[in-house]
Amino acid sequence: MKITEVRVIVTCPGRNFVFVKVITDSPGLYGVGEGTLAGSETIVAESLRHMSYLLIGRDPRRIEDTWHLLYRQGYWRGGPVFMAALAAVDMALWDIKGKIAGLPVYELLGGAARECVTCYTHAGGRDAVECEDSVRSIMERGFRHIRCQVGPYGGEGVIGELPPVSPGTPPTQVFEPTPYVIGAPRLFAHLRDKLGMEVELLHDVHEQLSPIEAVRLARELEPYRLFYLEDPLQPDQREAWPLLRAASATPLAIGEILTSRWECLPLFVNRWIDFIRMKPQHAGGITEMRKIMVMAEPYNVRSAFHGAADIGLVGQAASVAVQMVIPNFGIQEYTRHPEPAYEVTPGACEMRNGALYPSDRPGLGMDLDEDLAARYPYQRSFMPLVRRADGTAHVY
Ligand code: MG
């Protein structure tokens, strides 16, 4: 069996996604994978086209060997763009293997260790009362884990947004740490007072704080018993992690911008974190993410796979496949995608009562409608830039 074609599809059914279709010489047999990297979609697509030269003619069943061929062939290895492209190919090869076996990918990985993958989703509002209302309506949908924030993306410290300098360039977000660090504990005091202690509440700092600010916040949030505090620091602040860890018993989650086992290993062995936010789509696919979760297991680190809107439905299916089988499952982030995304990539995992259920179809259970994808062409888009109120780039 041979790979005959690697099709790279960049499409925008509501937001940009990068998909790959790996086609074989076996009639009708192909696999679908995803390597969307928000704000850098076209670079991943080019990386995939480059990889295709190595893939044509190879046996698609040799997943492990192909992974190492792609990872090691270039001498320059790793990084978010490359690992996202590698992830897309890896997912497509697992999809093909599942189709050959007539089994869902989670069966090939060891079989279901749970019935479904429990999720959290996002509550918000202009103030604590609106956020409380938002939590209550999400609980009515069956969720028992909810991320809470007041204000726009980035929380209460975001005091404004400046328009792009020119069309198609990034918007600027204006952030001040002091109102944020004061406001976040007040929000959780209100929520615990009104909602009690049983519902699991989460909070995301979006890496906006200095180490000492993060220490203060983690301590002040301690009485409100968070499920976890997400990205209190940039991952690069490695020397600060022990300070933060020693300062409070608030559980810590990090890793949505990590792409390599070498980045997360010190976090595990030093027991600096409780949850890892990496996911197949940005960390080299199902093959590598399965290994990373095995590395995490003896250090009591559980999964909390990133599931923002730039993790498309194929990437989501890969995350669910891995988290169906690992013993150290924690939680999966969930956001509803724009409706056309469900038509471009049909077969998505079913969301029911705050949990994702994998399809029992062979492979990842997903397809890719190329004709429909072509009707939603790529739209130029970047992640926002963060500045302080006086215009200084926010270095944290
Ligand atoms: Mg986050």
Tab-separated table of C-alpha atoms and ligand atoms in Angstrom:
chain	number	residue	atom	x	y	z
A	1	MET	CA	0.000	0.000	0.000
A	2	LYS	CA	1.301	3.467	-0.937
A	3	ILE	CA	0.467	7.126	-0.361
A	4	THR	CA	-0.306	8.626	-3.775
A	5	GLU	CA	-1.331	12.196	-2.946
A	6	VAL	CA	-1.292	14.681	-0.058
A	7	ARG	CA	-3.939	17.372	-0.436
A	8	VAL	CA	-3.632	20.493	1.738
A	9	ILE	CA	-6.865	22.402	2.323
A	10	VAL	CA	-7.024	25.815	4.021
A	11	THR	CA	-10.610	26.917	4.519
A	12	CYS	CA	-12.572	29.476	6.536
A	13	PRO	CA	-16.067	28.182	7.415
A	14	GLY	CA	-16.401	30.791	10.169
A	15	ARG	CA	-12.663	30.786	10.980
A	16	ASN	CA	-9.531	29.451	9.341
A	17	PHE	CA	-8.667	25.757	9.490
A	18	VAL	CA	-5.815	23.735	7.911
A	19	PHE	CA	-6.703	20.181	6.907
A	20	VAL	CA	-4.805	17.490	5.084
A	21	LYS	CA	-6.154	14.573	3.086
A	22	VAL	CA	-3.675	11.709	2.656
A	23	ILE	CA	-4.797	9.560	-0.289
A	24	THR	CA	-3.636	5.972	-0.901
A	25	ASP	CA	-3.497	3.651	-3.910
A	26	SER	CA	-6.200	1.524	-2.277
A	27	PRO	CA	-9.482	2.583	-3.950
A	28	GLY	CA	-11.457	4.996	-1.753
A	29	LEU	CA	-8.987	4.783	1.154
A	30	TYR	CA	-7.779	8.129	2.530
A	31	GLY	CA	-7.198	9.770	5.896
A	32	VAL	CA	-8.053	13.235	7.194
A	33	GLY	CA	-5.923	15.262	9.604
A	34	GLU	CA	-5.707	18.806	10.965
A	35	GLY	CA	-2.848	21.233	11.663
A	36	THR	CA	-4.622	24.560	12.244
A	37	LEU	CA	-2.319	27.063	13.974
A	38	ALA	CA	-4.234	30.281	14.722
A	39	GLY	CA	-2.793	33.254	12.879
A	40	SER	CA	-0.187	31.123	11.029
A	41	GLU	CA	-2.403	28.892	8.895
A	42	THR	CA	-0.737	29.516	5.536
A	43	ILE	CA	2.727	28.698	6.937
A	44	VAL	CA	1.526	25.284	8.167
A	45	ALA	CA	0.007	24.655	4.749
A	46	GLU	CA	3.373	25.339	3.095
A	47	SER	CA	5.106	23.038	5.578
A	48	LEU	CA	2.619	20.284	4.692
A	49	ARG	CA	3.297	20.754	0.973
A	50	HIS	CA	7.008	20.410	1.716
A	51	MET	CA	6.401	17.219	3.746
A	52	SER	CA	4.345	15.730	0.918
A	53	TYR	CA	7.579	15.148	-1.096
A	54	LEU	CA	8.631	12.652	1.604
A	55	LEU	CA	5.217	11.023	1.931
A	56	ILE	CA	4.361	10.123	-1.670
A	57	GLY	CA	5.191	6.453	-2.242
A	58	ARG	CA	5.450	5.543	1.473
A	59	ASP	CA	3.338	2.861	3.152
A	60	PRO	CA	0.674	4.785	5.155
A	61	ARG	CA	0.496	1.967	7.736
A	62	ARG	CA	4.024	2.724	9.014
A	63	ILE	CA	2.943	5.517	11.356
A	64	GLU	CA	5.784	5.449	13.907
A	65	ASP	CA	8.484	5.249	11.270
A	66	THR	CA	6.899	8.016	9.177
A	67	TRP	CA	6.642	10.217	12.290
A	68	HIS	CA	10.392	9.888	12.878
A	69	LEU	CA	11.208	10.353	9.202
A	70	LEU	CA	9.326	13.667	9.158
A	71	TYR	CA	10.562	14.781	12.592
A	72	ARG	CA	14.234	14.042	11.989
A	73	GLN	CA	14.728	14.449	8.251
A	74	GLY	CA	15.134	18.212	8.239
A	75	TYR	CA	17.886	18.506	10.884
A	76	TRP	CA	15.912	21.603	12.019
A	77	ARG	CA	13.205	19.956	14.015
A	78	GLY	CA	10.256	21.005	16.161
A	79	GLY	CA	8.530	24.361	16.637
A	80	PRO	CA	4.804	25.112	16.402
A	81	VAL	CA	4.515	25.292	12.593
A	82	PHE	CA	6.392	22.068	11.952
A	83	MET	CA	4.717	20.155	14.805
A	84	ALA	CA	1.236	21.233	13.638
A	85	ALA	CA	1.999	20.003	10.101
A	86	LEU	CA	3.408	16.739	11.475
A	87	ALA	CA	0.268	16.422	13.641
A	88	ALA	CA	-1.982	16.701	10.584
A	89	VAL	CA	-0.123	13.918	8.766
A	90	ASP	CA	-0.062	11.716	11.894
A	91	MET	CA	-3.845	12.079	12.411
A	92	ALA	CA	-4.493	11.206	8.766
A	93	LEU	CA	-2.340	8.056	9.053
A	94	TRP	CA	-4.204	6.922	12.212
A	95	ASP	CA	-7.464	7.601	10.350
A	96	ILE	CA	-6.279	5.355	7.498
A	97	LYS	CA	-5.165	2.624	9.916
A	98	GLY	CA	-8.562	2.692	11.652
A	99	LYS	CA	-10.324	2.398	8.306
A	100	ILE	CA	-8.146	-0.578	7.327
A	101	ALA	CA	-8.892	-2.288	10.664
A	102	GLY	CA	-12.578	-1.289	10.642
A	103	LEU	CA	-12.118	0.190	14.145
A	104	PRO	CA	-12.255	3.643	15.740
A	105	VAL	CA	-8.800	5.060	16.568
A	106	TYR	CA	-9.426	4.811	20.325
A	107	GLU	CA	-9.813	1.038	19.919
A	108	LEU	CA	-6.392	0.875	18.255
A	109	LEU	CA	-4.896	2.869	21.158
A	110	GLY	CA	-6.018	0.366	23.782
A	111	GLY	CA	-9.780	0.725	23.960
A	112	ALA	CA	-12.147	2.964	25.896
A	113	ALA	CA	-11.195	3.617	29.518
A	114	ARG	CA	-14.354	5.746	30.017
A	115	GLU	CA	-17.741	6.294	28.388
A	116	CYS	CA	-17.092	9.851	27.228
A	117	VAL	CA	-14.712	12.791	27.552
A	118	THR	CA	-15.999	15.293	30.139
A	119	CYS	CA	-15.662	18.924	29.068
A	120	TYR	CA	-15.610	22.431	30.443
A	121	THR	CA	-16.797	25.493	28.600
A	122	HIS	CA	-16.601	29.267	29.087
A	123	ALA	CA	-18.814	31.576	31.167
A	124	GLY	CA	-18.482	35.339	31.073
A	125	GLY	CA	-20.200	38.673	31.430
A	126	ARG	CA	-19.617	42.360	32.059
A	127	ASP	CA	-19.610	41.840	35.844
A	128	ALA	CA	-19.768	39.078	38.469
A	129	VAL	CA	-23.586	38.912	38.444
A	130	GLU	CA	-23.682	38.446	34.661
A	131	CYS	CA	-20.954	35.803	34.943
A	132	GLU	CA	-23.005	33.996	37.620
A	133	ASP	CA	-26.031	33.992	35.267
A	134	SER	CA	-23.807	32.635	32.506
A	135	VAL	CA	-22.534	29.823	34.795
A	136	ARG	CA	-26.109	28.898	35.737
A	137	SER	CA	-27.231	28.662	32.099
A	138	ILE	CA	-24.192	26.502	31.235
A	139	MET	CA	-24.958	24.210	34.197
A	140	GLU	CA	-28.482	23.787	32.801
A	141	ARG	CA	-26.850	22.403	29.622
A	142	GLY	CA	-25.226	19.660	31.733
A	143	PHE	CA	-21.712	21.062	32.278
A	144	ARG	CA	-20.189	20.655	35.739
A	145	HIS	CA	-16.837	22.288	34.924
A	146	ILE	CA	-16.919	25.944	33.874
A	147	ARG	CA	-14.226	28.524	33.078
A	148	CYS	CA	-15.171	31.969	34.437
A	149	GLN	CA	-14.036	35.442	33.462
A	150	VAL	CA	-15.360	39.000	33.584
A	151	GLY	CA	-14.774	41.257	30.593
A	152	PRO	CA	-13.405	40.383	27.137
A	153	TYR	CA	-10.795	37.743	26.249
A	154	GLY	CA	-8.019	38.285	28.804
A	155	GLY	CA	-10.355	39.282	31.645
A	156	GLU	CA	-11.007	42.395	33.681
A	157	GLY	CA	-7.538	43.848	33.039
A	158	VAL	CA	-8.422	44.364	29.379
A	159	ILE	CA	-9.425	48.001	29.316
A	160	GLY	CA	-9.821	48.469	25.603
A	161	GLU	CA	-9.033	47.372	22.087
A	162	LEU	CA	-7.448	49.532	19.408
A	163	PRO	CA	-8.307	48.889	15.759
A	164	PRO	CA	-5.654	47.435	13.426
A	165	VAL	CA	-3.135	49.927	12.032
A	166	SER	CA	-4.193	48.820	8.544
A	167	PRO	CA	-6.785	46.297	7.332
A	168	GLY	CA	-5.743	42.671	7.830
A	169	THR	CA	-3.136	43.427	10.542
A	170	PRO	CA	-3.561	42.420	14.210
A	171	PRO	CA	-5.830	44.394	16.553
A	172	THR	CA	-4.237	45.717	19.762
A	173	GLN	CA	-5.579	44.733	23.168
A	174	VAL	CA	-4.877	47.145	26.057
A	175	PHE	CA	-4.232	45.320	29.340
A	176	GLU	CA	-3.435	46.509	32.878
A	177	PRO	CA	-2.525	43.887	35.506
A	178	THR	CA	-3.719	45.761	38.630
A	179	PRO	CA	-7.485	45.856	37.913
A	180	TYR	CA	-7.220	42.257	36.758
A	181	VAL	CA	-5.445	40.948	39.885
A	182	ILE	CA	-7.911	42.838	42.117
A	183	GLY	CA	-10.990	41.781	40.130
A	184	ALA	CA	-10.402	38.038	39.683
A	185	PRO	CA	-10.594	37.085	43.424
A	186	ARG	CA	-13.706	39.272	43.780
A	187	LEU	CA	-15.346	37.378	40.926
A	188	PHE	CA	-14.698	33.980	42.533
A	189	ALA	CA	-15.779	35.210	45.992
A	190	HIS	CA	-19.108	36.160	44.414
A	191	LEU	CA	-19.465	32.907	42.456
A	192	ARG	CA	-18.718	30.667	45.465
A	193	ASP	CA	-21.084	32.702	47.629
A	194	LYS	CA	-23.949	32.310	45.127
A	195	LEU	CA	-23.197	28.861	43.629
A	196	GLY	CA	-21.646	26.929	46.516
A	197	MET	CA	-18.503	24.798	46.366
A	198	GLU	CA	-19.696	21.814	44.316
A	199	VAL	CA	-19.511	23.133	40.740
A	200	GLU	CA	-15.947	22.995	39.385
A	201	LEU	CA	-14.714	26.483	38.449
A	202	LEU	CA	-11.657	27.232	36.306
A	203	HIS	CA	-9.851	30.447	35.432
A	204	ASP	CA	-7.428	31.395	32.634
A	205	VAL	CA	-4.787	34.116	33.188
A	206	HIS	CA	-3.736	33.983	29.498
A	207	GLU	CA	-0.057	34.345	30.598
A	208	GLN	CA	-0.563	38.061	31.325
A	209	LEU	CA	1.120	38.276	34.762
A	210	SER	CA	4.621	38.641	36.155
A	211	PRO	CA	5.740	35.869	38.540
A	212	ILE	CA	5.053	37.846	41.726
A	213	GLU	CA	1.615	38.922	40.485
A	214	ALA	CA	0.825	35.300	39.651
A	215	VAL	CA	1.919	34.206	43.145
A	216	ARG	CA	-0.401	36.765	44.743
A	217	LEU	CA	-3.326	35.756	42.523
A	218	ALA	CA	-2.873	31.993	43.128
A	219	ARG	CA	-2.825	32.633	46.895
A	220	GLU	CA	-5.857	34.900	46.880
A	221	LEU	CA	-7.845	32.390	44.801
A	222	GLU	CA	-7.000	29.491	47.124
A	223	PRO	CA	-10.159	29.754	49.315
A	224	TYR	CA	-12.382	29.408	46.228
A	225	ARG	CA	-11.013	25.935	45.388
A	226	LEU	CA	-10.469	26.246	41.633
A	227	PHE	CA	-10.374	23.078	39.528
A	228	TYR	CA	-7.284	24.777	38.120
A	229	LEU	CA	-5.670	28.120	37.366
A	230	GLU	CA	-4.605	28.175	33.723
A	231	ASP	CA	-1.492	29.790	32.269
A	232	PRO	CA	-0.635	31.968	35.295
A	233	LEU	CA	2.835	32.415	33.729
A	234	GLN	CA	4.447	32.180	30.347
A	235	PRO	CA	5.990	28.728	29.924
A	236	ASP	CA	9.360	30.418	29.303
A	237	GLN	CA	9.411	31.677	32.917
A	238	ARG	CA	10.855	28.351	33.973
A	239	GLU	CA	12.749	29.666	37.022
A	240	ALA	CA	9.517	31.145	38.412
A	241	TRP	CA	7.468	27.939	38.368
A	242	PRO	CA	8.894	26.575	41.658
A	243	LEU	CA	8.043	29.905	43.372
A	244	LEU	CA	4.471	29.755	42.173
A	245	ARG	CA	4.139	26.077	42.999
A	246	ALA	CA	5.404	26.532	46.558
A	247	ALA	CA	3.220	29.582	47.179
A	248	SER	CA	-0.244	28.021	47.048
A	249	ALA	CA	-2.345	24.885	46.762
A	250	THR	CA	-4.282	26.215	43.752
A	251	PRO	CA	-3.925	23.532	41.040
A	252	LEU	CA	-2.022	24.745	37.973
A	253	ALA	CA	-2.524	24.053	34.255
A	254	ILE	CA	-0.256	25.048	31.386
A	255	GLY	CA	0.789	23.949	27.937
A	256	GLU	CA	-1.550	25.156	25.195
A	257	ILE	CA	1.384	26.753	23.347
A	258	LEU	CA	3.847	23.933	24.088
A	259	THR	CA	4.635	21.668	21.157
A	260	SER	CA	7.353	19.295	22.363
A	261	ARG	CA	7.926	16.576	24.945
A	262	TRP	CA	11.169	18.373	25.874
A	263	GLU	CA	9.233	21.487	26.943
A	264	CYS	CA	6.765	19.658	29.182
A	265	LEU	CA	9.137	17.120	30.731
A	266	PRO	CA	10.614	19.512	33.387
A	267	LEU	CA	7.070	20.559	34.343
A	268	PHE	CA	6.261	16.910	35.014
A	269	VAL	CA	9.376	15.683	36.789
A	270	ASN	CA	9.568	18.749	39.042
A	271	ARG	CA	5.833	18.452	39.824
A	272	TRP	CA	5.216	22.097	38.964
A	273	ILE	CA	1.814	21.493	37.343
A	274	ASP	CA	-1.319	19.385	37.779
A	275	PHE	CA	-2.793	19.535	34.258
A	276	ILE	CA	-1.176	19.629	30.804
A	277	ARG	CA	-2.967	21.640	28.093
A	278	MET	CA	-1.082	20.228	25.095
A	279	LYS	CA	-3.140	18.373	22.482
A	280	PRO	CA	-2.492	16.277	19.369
A	281	GLN	CA	-3.087	19.112	16.889
A	282	HIS	CA	-0.074	21.183	17.980
A	283	ALA	CA	2.193	18.526	19.492
A	284	GLY	CA	2.922	16.119	16.652
A	285	GLY	CA	-0.400	14.300	16.559
A	286	ILE	CA	-1.905	11.257	18.220
A	287	THR	CA	1.388	9.304	18.273
A	288	GLU	CA	3.277	11.942	20.270
A	289	MET	CA	0.413	13.071	22.516
A	290	ARG	CA	-0.194	9.496	23.640
A	291	LYS	CA	3.489	9.267	24.620
A	292	ILE	CA	3.397	12.623	26.422
A	293	MET	CA	0.449	11.461	28.528
A	294	VAL	CA	2.345	8.288	29.426
A	295	MET	CA	5.260	10.515	30.528
A	296	ALA	CA	2.838	12.588	32.642
A	297	GLU	CA	1.171	9.638	34.361
A	298	PRO	CA	3.723	8.819	37.109
A	299	TYR	CA	3.865	12.511	38.052
A	300	ASN	CA	0.092	12.771	38.645
A	301	VAL	CA	-0.330	15.205	35.760
A	302	ARG	CA	-3.724	14.873	34.097
A	303	SER	CA	-4.886	15.948	30.638
A	304	ALA	CA	-6.710	19.220	30.049
A	305	PHE	CA	-6.449	19.370	26.275
A	306	HIS	CA	-6.782	22.815	24.717
A	307	GLY	CA	-10.043	23.030	22.780
A	308	ALA	CA	-10.405	26.663	21.712
A	309	ALA	CA	-12.181	27.539	18.471
A	310	ASP	CA	-8.967	27.108	16.442
A	311	ILE	CA	-8.921	23.417	17.335
A	312	GLY	CA	-11.180	22.262	14.486
A	313	LEU	CA	-13.429	19.234	14.549
A	314	VAL	CA	-10.785	16.831	13.185
A	315	GLY	CA	-8.331	17.993	15.855
A	316	GLN	CA	-11.094	17.628	18.418
A	317	ALA	CA	-11.767	14.029	17.304
A	318	ALA	CA	-8.030	13.268	17.720
A	319	SER	CA	-8.057	14.791	21.239
A	320	VAL	CA	-11.100	12.707	22.161
A	321	ALA	CA	-9.509	9.510	20.782
A	322	VAL	CA	-6.427	9.953	23.017
A	323	GLN	CA	-8.415	10.999	26.088
A	324	MET	CA	-10.807	8.048	25.763
A	325	VAL	CA	-7.927	5.675	26.542
A	326	ILE	CA	-5.490	7.366	28.947
A	327	PRO	CA	-5.810	6.641	32.686
A	328	ASN	CA	-4.747	10.204	33.593
A	329	PHE	CA	-7.646	11.996	31.905
A	330	GLY	CA	-8.598	15.308	33.552
A	331	ILE	CA	-10.882	17.490	31.430
A	332	GLN	CA	-11.333	18.633	27.795
A	333	GLU	CA	-11.966	22.268	26.806
A	334	TYR	CA	-15.033	22.674	24.595
A	335	THR	CA	-16.272	25.524	22.422
A	336	ARG	CA	-19.029	25.249	19.836
A	337	HIS	CA	-17.727	25.838	16.304
A	338	PRO	CA	-19.341	27.994	13.617
A	339	GLU	CA	-22.120	25.945	12.004
A	340	PRO	CA	-20.514	25.691	8.505
A	341	ALA	CA	-17.518	23.939	10.128
A	342	TYR	CA	-19.786	20.992	10.967
A	343	GLU	CA	-20.696	20.715	7.262
A	344	VAL	CA	-17.138	21.084	5.904
A	345	THR	CA	-15.881	18.366	8.292
A	346	PRO	CA	-18.917	16.148	8.972
A	347	GLY	CA	-18.897	13.372	11.580
A	348	ALA	CA	-17.892	15.406	14.645
A	349	CYS	CA	-17.932	13.904	18.132
A	350	GLU	CA	-21.343	14.308	19.735
A	351	MET	CA	-21.683	16.838	22.590
A	352	ARG	CA	-24.151	15.659	25.210
A	353	ASN	CA	-24.597	16.872	28.823
A	354	GLY	CA	-21.189	18.541	28.943
A	355	ALA	CA	-19.254	15.600	27.468
A	356	LEU	CA	-17.935	14.607	24.024
A	357	TYR	CA	-18.754	11.133	22.702
A	358	PRO	CA	-16.526	9.693	19.942
A	359	SER	CA	-18.076	8.243	16.845
A	360	ASP	CA	-17.922	4.432	16.498
A	361	ARG	CA	-17.090	4.743	12.797
A	362	PRO	CA	-13.667	3.448	11.691
A	363	GLY	CA	-10.702	5.806	12.011
A	364	LEU	CA	-11.403	9.257	13.424
A	365	GLY	CA	-14.953	9.043	12.089
A	366	MET	CA	-14.574	12.367	10.251
A	367	ASP	CA	-14.718	13.396	6.608
A	368	LEU	CA	-13.765	16.506	4.659
A	369	ASP	CA	-16.059	17.992	2.007
A	370	GLU	CA	-13.498	19.542	-0.342
A	371	ASP	CA	-16.061	21.212	-2.619
A	372	LEU	CA	-17.732	22.908	0.319
A	373	ALA	CA	-14.352	23.864	1.852
A	374	ALA	CA	-13.475	25.618	-1.444
A	375	ARG	CA	-16.564	27.811	-1.023
A	376	TYR	CA	-15.077	29.195	2.230
A	377	PRO	CA	-11.656	30.563	1.171
A	378	TYR	CA	-8.933	31.547	3.659
A	379	GLN	CA	-9.379	34.970	5.305
A	380	ARG	CA	-6.295	36.811	6.531
A	381	SER	CA	-6.325	36.850	10.347
A	382	PHE	CA	-3.856	37.390	13.204
A	383	MET	CA	-3.925	37.016	16.981
A	384	PRO	CA	-4.168	40.362	18.877
A	385	LEU	CA	-1.104	42.216	20.155
A	386	VAL	CA	-1.189	43.177	23.859
A	387	ARG	CA	-0.025	46.627	25.044
A	388	ARG	CA	-0.194	48.550	28.311
A	389	ALA	CA	-2.327	51.692	28.540
A	390	ASP	CA	0.674	53.924	27.716
A	391	GLY	CA	1.405	51.989	24.516
A	392	THR	CA	4.267	49.833	25.842
A	393	ALA	CA	4.285	46.277	24.484
A	394	HIS	CA	3.133	44.075	27.392
A	395	VAL	CA	6.219	42.015	28.220
A	396	TYR	CA	5.375	39.414	30.865
B	1	MG	MG	-5.895	29.403	27.725
